[in-house]
Amino acid sequence: EYVDDVDLSSKIQSLFMVLDTDESRALTSDKLCAEIKKLNFKPRIHMTQEDFLTITGSGSMCNGEGKLGPGEFEEVVRLQIRRYIQRQLTDLMIHGTTTEADFE
C-alpha cells in the first residue's frame, strides 16, 4: 500500500534496488525475469522475455541500451498499476460486483 505519489515512487525505487542485485542501476530483461522469480509474491510471479517486451512496449520504454534504469522502471511499474486498475474497474462495470479481495 502507499499513501501518496511520493510514497509510491519511494516504494517503486526500493523494489528497483532489491531487483538490481549487482548495483548496476540497470535491469536487463534476463535480470528482471530472474530476480522477480526470487521475490516472495503470492501468487509467485513468473516473467518471460515476452512479458518483458510486453510491459516495456517492445522495449520502447527501455533506455538506449535496452535496459530499465530506475526512471524507466518506475514508468513501467506505474503503467502496469494503471492497467491493472483499469481492468478491475472494467470488470466491475461488466459484472457489477467486486470484493475487497479483488483490489488486494
Coordinates of C-alpha atoms in Angstrom, one line a residue:
E1 CA 0.0 0.0 0.0
Y2 CA 1.0 3.6 -0.5
V3 CA -0.3 6.9 0.8
D4 CA 0.6 9.3 -2.0
D5 CA 2.5 9.7 -5.2
V6 CA 5.8 10.4 -3.4
D7 CA 5.3 7.2 -1.2
L8 CA 4.6 5.2 -4.4
S9 CA 7.8 6.4 -6.0
S10 CA 9.8 5.5 -2.9
K11 CA 8.3 2.0 -2.9
I12 CA 9.0 1.5 -6.6
Q13 CA 12.6 2.7 -6.2
S14 CA 13.0 0.4 -3.2
L15 CA 11.8 -2.5 -5.3
F16 CA 14.2 -1.5 -8.1
M17 CA 17.1 -1.6 -5.6
V18 CA 16.1 -5.1 -4.5
L19 CA 16.0 -6.3 -8.1
D20 CA 19.3 -4.6 -9.0
T21 CA 21.4 -7.2 -7.3
D22 CA 24.6 -6.2 -9.0
E23 CA 24.0 -2.5 -8.3
S24 CA 24.5 -1.6 -12.0
R25 CA 21.4 0.7 -11.8
A26 CA 20.0 -1.1 -14.8
L27 CA 17.8 -4.2 -15.3
T28 CA 18.1 -6.3 -18.4
S29 CA 15.2 -8.5 -19.4
D30 CA 17.1 -11.5 -18.2
K31 CA 18.0 -9.9 -14.9
L32 CA 14.4 -8.7 -14.2
C33 CA 12.9 -12.1 -15.2
A34 CA 15.4 -14.0 -12.9
E35 CA 15.1 -11.6 -9.9
I36 CA 11.4 -11.2 -9.9
K37 CA 11.0 -15.0 -9.5
K38 CA 13.0 -14.8 -6.3
L39 CA 10.6 -12.4 -4.6
N40 CA 8.1 -13.8 -2.1
F41 CA 4.9 -12.8 -4.0
K42 CA 1.8 -14.8 -3.6
P43 CA 1.0 -16.0 -6.2
R44 CA 4.6 -16.2 -7.4
I45 CA 5.3 -14.1 -10.4
H46 CA 6.8 -15.8 -13.4
M47 CA 8.0 -13.4 -16.0
T48 CA 9.2 -14.3 -19.5
Q49 CA 11.2 -12.5 -22.1
E50 CA 7.9 -12.0 -24.0
D51 CA 6.4 -10.5 -20.8
F52 CA 9.3 -8.1 -20.6
L53 CA 8.7 -7.0 -24.2
T54 CA 5.0 -6.5 -23.5
I55 CA 5.4 -4.4 -20.4
T56 CA 8.1 -2.3 -22.0
G57 CA 6.2 -1.7 -25.2
S58 CA 8.6 -3.8 -27.3
G59 CA 11.5 -2.2 -25.5
S60 CA 10.4 1.4 -26.3
M61 CA 10.3 2.2 -22.6
C62 CA 13.9 1.0 -22.1
N63 CA 16.9 3.2 -22.2
G64 CA 19.2 3.4 -25.2
E65 CA 20.9 0.2 -24.1
G66 CA 17.6 -1.8 -23.9
K67 CA 17.6 -1.8 -20.1
L68 CA 15.4 -0.4 -17.4
G69 CA 17.1 2.2 -15.3
P70 CA 15.4 3.5 -12.1
G71 CA 13.3 6.0 -14.0
E72 CA 12.3 3.7 -16.8
F73 CA 11.5 1.0 -14.2
E74 CA 9.2 3.4 -12.4
E75 CA 7.4 4.4 -15.6
V76 CA 6.8 0.7 -16.4
V77 CA 5.5 -0.1 -12.9
R78 CA 3.2 2.9 -12.9
L79 CA 1.8 1.9 -16.3
Q80 CA 1.2 -1.6 -15.1
I81 CA -0.6 -0.3 -12.0
R82 CA -2.8 1.9 -14.2
R83 CA -3.6 -1.0 -16.5
Y84 CA -4.4 -3.3 -13.5
I85 CA -6.8 -0.7 -12.1
Q86 CA -8.5 -0.2 -15.4
R87 CA -9.0 -4.0 -15.8
Q88 CA -10.5 -4.1 -12.3
L89 CA -12.9 -1.2 -13.0
T90 CA -13.9 -2.7 -16.3
D91 CA -14.7 -6.0 -14.7
L92 CA -16.7 -4.1 -12.1
M93 CA -18.7 -2.3 -14.8
I94 CA -19.3 -5.5 -16.7
H95 CA -20.1 -7.8 -13.8
G96 CA -21.4 -5.3 -11.3
T97 CA -19.8 -6.9 -8.3
T98 CA -16.5 -6.9 -6.7
T99 CA -14.9 -7.6 -3.3
E100 CA -12.1 -6.0 -1.4
A101 CA -10.0 -9.0 -2.3
D102 CA -10.2 -8.0 -6.0
F103 CA -8.1 -5.0 -5.2
E104 CA -5.5 -6.6 -2.9

